[in-house]
PDB file of C-alpha atoms in Angstrom:
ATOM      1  CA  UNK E   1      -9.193   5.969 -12.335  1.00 48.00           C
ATOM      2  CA  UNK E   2     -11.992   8.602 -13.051  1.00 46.00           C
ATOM      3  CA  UNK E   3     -12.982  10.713 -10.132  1.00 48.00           C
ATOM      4  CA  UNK E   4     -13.900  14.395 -10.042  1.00 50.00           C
ATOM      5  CA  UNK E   5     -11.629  16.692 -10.741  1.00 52.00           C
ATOM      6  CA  UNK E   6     -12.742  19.207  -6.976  1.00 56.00           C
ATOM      7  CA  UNK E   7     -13.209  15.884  -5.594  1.00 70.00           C
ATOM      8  CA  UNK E   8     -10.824  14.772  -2.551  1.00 78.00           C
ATOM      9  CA  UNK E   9      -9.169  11.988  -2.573  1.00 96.00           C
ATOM     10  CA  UNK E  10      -6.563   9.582  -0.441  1.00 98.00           C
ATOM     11  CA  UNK E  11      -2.995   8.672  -0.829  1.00 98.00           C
ATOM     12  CA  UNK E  12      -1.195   5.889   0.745  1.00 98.00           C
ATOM     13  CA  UNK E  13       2.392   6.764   1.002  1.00 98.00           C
ATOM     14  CA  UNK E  14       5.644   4.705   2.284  1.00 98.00           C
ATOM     15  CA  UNK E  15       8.723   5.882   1.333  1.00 96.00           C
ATOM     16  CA  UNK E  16      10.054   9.481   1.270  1.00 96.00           C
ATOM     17  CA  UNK E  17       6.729  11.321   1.332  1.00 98.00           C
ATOM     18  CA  UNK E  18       6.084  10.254   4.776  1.00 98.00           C
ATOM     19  CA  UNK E  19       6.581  11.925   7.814  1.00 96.00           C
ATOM     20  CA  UNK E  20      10.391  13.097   8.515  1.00 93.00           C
ATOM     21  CA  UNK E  21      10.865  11.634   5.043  1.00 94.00           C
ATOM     22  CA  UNK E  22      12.990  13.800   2.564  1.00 94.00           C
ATOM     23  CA  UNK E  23       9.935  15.026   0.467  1.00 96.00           C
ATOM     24  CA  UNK E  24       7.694  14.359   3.438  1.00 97.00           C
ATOM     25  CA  UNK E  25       4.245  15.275   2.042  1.00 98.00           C
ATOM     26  CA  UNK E  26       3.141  17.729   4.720  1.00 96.00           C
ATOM     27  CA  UNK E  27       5.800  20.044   2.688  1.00 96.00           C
ATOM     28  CA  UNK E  28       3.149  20.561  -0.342  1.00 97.00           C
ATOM     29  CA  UNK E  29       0.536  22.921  -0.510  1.00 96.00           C
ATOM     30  CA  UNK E  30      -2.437  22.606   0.098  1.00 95.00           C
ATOM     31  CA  UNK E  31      -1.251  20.475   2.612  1.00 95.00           C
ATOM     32  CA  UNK E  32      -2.636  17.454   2.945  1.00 98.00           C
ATOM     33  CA  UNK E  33      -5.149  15.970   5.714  1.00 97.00           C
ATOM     34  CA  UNK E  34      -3.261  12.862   8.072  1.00 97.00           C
ATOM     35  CA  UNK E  35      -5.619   9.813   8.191  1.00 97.00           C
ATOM     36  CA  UNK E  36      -3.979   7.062   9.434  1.00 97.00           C
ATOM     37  CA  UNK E  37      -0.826   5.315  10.102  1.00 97.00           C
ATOM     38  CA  UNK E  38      -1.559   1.378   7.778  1.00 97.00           C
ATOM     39  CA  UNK E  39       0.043  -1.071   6.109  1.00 97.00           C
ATOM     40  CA  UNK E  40      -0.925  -2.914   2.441  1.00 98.00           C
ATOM     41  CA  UNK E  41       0.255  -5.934   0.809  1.00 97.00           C
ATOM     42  CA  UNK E  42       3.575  -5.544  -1.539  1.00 98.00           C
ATOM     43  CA  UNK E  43       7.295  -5.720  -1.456  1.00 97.00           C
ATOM     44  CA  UNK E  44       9.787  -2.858  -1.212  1.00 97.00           C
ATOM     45  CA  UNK E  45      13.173  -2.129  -3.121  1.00 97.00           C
ATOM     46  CA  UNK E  46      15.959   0.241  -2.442  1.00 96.00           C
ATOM     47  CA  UNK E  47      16.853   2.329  -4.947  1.00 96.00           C
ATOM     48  CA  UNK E  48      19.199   4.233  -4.163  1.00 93.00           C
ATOM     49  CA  UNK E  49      18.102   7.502  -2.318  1.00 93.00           C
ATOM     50  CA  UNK E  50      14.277   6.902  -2.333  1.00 95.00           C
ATOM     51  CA  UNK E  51      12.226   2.983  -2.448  1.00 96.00           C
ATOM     52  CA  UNK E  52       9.874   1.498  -5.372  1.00 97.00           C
ATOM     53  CA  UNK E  53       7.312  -0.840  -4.134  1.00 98.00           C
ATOM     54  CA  UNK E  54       5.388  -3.103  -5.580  1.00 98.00           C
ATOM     55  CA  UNK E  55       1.717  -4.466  -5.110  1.00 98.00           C
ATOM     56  CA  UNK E  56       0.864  -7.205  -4.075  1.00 96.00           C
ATOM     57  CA  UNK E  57       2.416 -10.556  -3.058  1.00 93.00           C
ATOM     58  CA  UNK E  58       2.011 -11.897   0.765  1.00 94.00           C
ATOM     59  CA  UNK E  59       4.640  -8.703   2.484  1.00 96.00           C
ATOM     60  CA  UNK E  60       3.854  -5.457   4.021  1.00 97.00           C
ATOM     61  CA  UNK E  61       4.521  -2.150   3.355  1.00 98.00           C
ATOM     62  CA  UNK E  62       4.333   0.689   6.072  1.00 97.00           C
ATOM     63  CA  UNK E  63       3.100   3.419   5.330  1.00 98.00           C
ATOM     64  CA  UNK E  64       0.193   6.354   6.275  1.00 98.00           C
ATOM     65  CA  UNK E  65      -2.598   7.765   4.722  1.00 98.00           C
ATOM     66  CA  UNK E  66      -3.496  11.158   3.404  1.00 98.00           C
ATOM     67  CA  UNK E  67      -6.426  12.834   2.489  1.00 97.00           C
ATOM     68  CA  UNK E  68      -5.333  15.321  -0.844  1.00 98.00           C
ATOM     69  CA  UNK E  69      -6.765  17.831  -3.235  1.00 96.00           C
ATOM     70  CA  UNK E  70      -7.093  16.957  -7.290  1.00 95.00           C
ATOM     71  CA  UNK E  71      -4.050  20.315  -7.064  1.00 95.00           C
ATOM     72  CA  UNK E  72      -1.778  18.028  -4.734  1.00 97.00           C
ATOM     73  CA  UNK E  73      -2.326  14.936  -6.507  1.00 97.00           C
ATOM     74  CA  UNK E  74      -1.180  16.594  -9.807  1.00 96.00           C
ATOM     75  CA  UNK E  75       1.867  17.334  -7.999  1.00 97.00           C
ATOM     76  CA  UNK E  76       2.742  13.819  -6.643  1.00 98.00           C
ATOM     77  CA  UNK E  77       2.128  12.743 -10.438  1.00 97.00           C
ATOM     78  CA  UNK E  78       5.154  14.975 -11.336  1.00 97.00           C
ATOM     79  CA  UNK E  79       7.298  14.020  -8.357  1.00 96.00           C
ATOM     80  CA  UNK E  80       6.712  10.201  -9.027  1.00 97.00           C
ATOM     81  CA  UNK E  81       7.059  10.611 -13.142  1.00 97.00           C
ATOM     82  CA  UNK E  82       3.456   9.208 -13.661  1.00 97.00           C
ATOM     83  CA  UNK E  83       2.524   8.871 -17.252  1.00 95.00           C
ATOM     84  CA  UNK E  84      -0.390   8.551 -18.635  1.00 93.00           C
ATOM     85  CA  UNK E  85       1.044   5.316 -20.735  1.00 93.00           C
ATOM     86  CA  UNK E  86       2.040   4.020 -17.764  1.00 91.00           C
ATOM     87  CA  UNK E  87       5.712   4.458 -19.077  1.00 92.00           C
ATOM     88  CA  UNK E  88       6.939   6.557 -16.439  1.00 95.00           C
ATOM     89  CA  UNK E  89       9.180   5.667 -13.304  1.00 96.00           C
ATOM     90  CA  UNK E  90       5.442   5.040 -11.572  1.00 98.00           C
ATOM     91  CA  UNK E  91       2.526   3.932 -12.261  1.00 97.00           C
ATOM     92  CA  UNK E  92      -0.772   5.047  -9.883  1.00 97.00           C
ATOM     93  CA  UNK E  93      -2.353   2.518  -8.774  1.00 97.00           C
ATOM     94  CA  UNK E  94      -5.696   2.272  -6.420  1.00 97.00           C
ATOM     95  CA  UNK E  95      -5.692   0.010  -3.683  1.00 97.00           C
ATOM     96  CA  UNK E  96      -8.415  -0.456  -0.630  1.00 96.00           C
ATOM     97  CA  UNK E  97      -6.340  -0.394   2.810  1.00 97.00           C
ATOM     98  CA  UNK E  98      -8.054  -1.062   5.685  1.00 93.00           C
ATOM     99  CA  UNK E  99      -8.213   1.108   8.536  1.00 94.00           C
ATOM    100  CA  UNK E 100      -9.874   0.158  11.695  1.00 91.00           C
ATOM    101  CA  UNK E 101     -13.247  -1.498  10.556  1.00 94.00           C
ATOM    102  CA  UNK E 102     -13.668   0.198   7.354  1.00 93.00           C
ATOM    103  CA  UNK E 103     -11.850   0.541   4.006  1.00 95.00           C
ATOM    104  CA  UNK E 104     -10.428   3.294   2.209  1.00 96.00           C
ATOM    105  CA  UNK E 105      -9.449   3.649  -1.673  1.00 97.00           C
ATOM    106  CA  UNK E 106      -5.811   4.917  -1.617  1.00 98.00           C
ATOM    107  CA  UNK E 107      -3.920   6.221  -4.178  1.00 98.00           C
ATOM    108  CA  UNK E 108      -0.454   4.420  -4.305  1.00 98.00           C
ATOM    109  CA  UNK E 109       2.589   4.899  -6.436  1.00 98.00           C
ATOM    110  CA  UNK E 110       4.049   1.729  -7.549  1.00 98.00           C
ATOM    111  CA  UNK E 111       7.617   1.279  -9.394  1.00 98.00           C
ATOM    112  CA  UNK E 112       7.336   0.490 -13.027  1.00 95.00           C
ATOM    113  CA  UNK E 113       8.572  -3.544 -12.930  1.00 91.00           C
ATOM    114  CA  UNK E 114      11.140  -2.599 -15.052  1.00 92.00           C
ATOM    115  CA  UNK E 115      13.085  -0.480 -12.376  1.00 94.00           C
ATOM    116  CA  UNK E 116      13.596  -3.145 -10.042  1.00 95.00           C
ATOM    117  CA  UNK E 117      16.138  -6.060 -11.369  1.00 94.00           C
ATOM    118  CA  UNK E 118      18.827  -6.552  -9.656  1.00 95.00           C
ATOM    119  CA  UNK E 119      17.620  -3.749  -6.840  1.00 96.00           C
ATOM    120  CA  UNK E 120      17.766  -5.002  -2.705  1.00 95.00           C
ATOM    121  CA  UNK E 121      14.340  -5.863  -1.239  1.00 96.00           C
ATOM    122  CA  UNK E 122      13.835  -4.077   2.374  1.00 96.00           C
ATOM    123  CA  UNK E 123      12.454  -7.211   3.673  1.00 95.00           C
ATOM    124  CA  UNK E 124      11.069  -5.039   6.743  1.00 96.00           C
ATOM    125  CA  UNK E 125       8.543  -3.227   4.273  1.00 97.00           C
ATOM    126  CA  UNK E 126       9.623   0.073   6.156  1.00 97.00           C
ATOM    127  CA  UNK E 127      11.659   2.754   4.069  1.00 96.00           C
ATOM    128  CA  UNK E 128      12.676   4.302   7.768  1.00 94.00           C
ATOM    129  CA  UNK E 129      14.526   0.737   8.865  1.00 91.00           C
ATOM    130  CA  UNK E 130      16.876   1.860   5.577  1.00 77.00           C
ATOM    131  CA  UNK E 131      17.243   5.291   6.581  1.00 53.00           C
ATOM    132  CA  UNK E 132      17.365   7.871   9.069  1.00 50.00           C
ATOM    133  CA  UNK E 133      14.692  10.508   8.949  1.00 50.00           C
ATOM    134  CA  UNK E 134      14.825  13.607   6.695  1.00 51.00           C
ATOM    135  CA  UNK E 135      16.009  16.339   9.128  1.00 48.00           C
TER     136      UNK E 135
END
């Protein structure tokens, strides 16, 4: 995914780092820009204390966009494990979400395939109907 390293750009998040979530995203400096509440195509699995999802398939995942820096987008690489392999507990992915009438291109961290056998699909797509909110 090349991009600019001073250049902005979005993340779509659904689990944890959303709002009221237990690393809820508005935590990490800089702090990150709200966009939009929106939902993308893939399928969510419990594991454990914090979901995996991934892309694609005919569900819905709920989740809300950000607007980050290149410094908070290095950060959410360490949280999720990223590696540049693609070996790690996530792999970032780009996606285009719509919002309104117009597309964005979203970051999104998807579970490595491997993590998921055997792990309880949230059929809802929404981390929250799992768990209460973060307080």
């Amino acid at each position: 995914m090349p991009h600019s390293p001073s250049e902005a750009r979005h993340v779509f998040v659904y689990g944890t780092l959303r709002r009221g979530g237990r690393n809820d995203i508005a935590r990490f400096a800089p702090a990150p820009r709200f966009v939009a509440d929106a939902r993308i195509h893939g399928t969510l699995y419990d594991l454990g204390s914090y979901p995996g999802a991934v892309l694609g398939g005919s569900g819905l995942l709920v989740g809300e966009i950000y607007a980050i820096t290149p410094a908070l987008e290095t950060q959410l690489d360490e949280l999720e494990e990223v590696r540049p392999d693609d070996s790690g507990e996530y792999i970032k992915r780009e996606v285009r979400v719509r919002v309104g009438e117009k597309e964005i291109a979203c970051l999104v961290y998807e579970i490595h395939p491997d993590r998921v056998a055997g792990r309880t699909v949230i059929a809802s797509g929404n981390w929250f109907d799992r768990l209460p909110p973060f307080s």
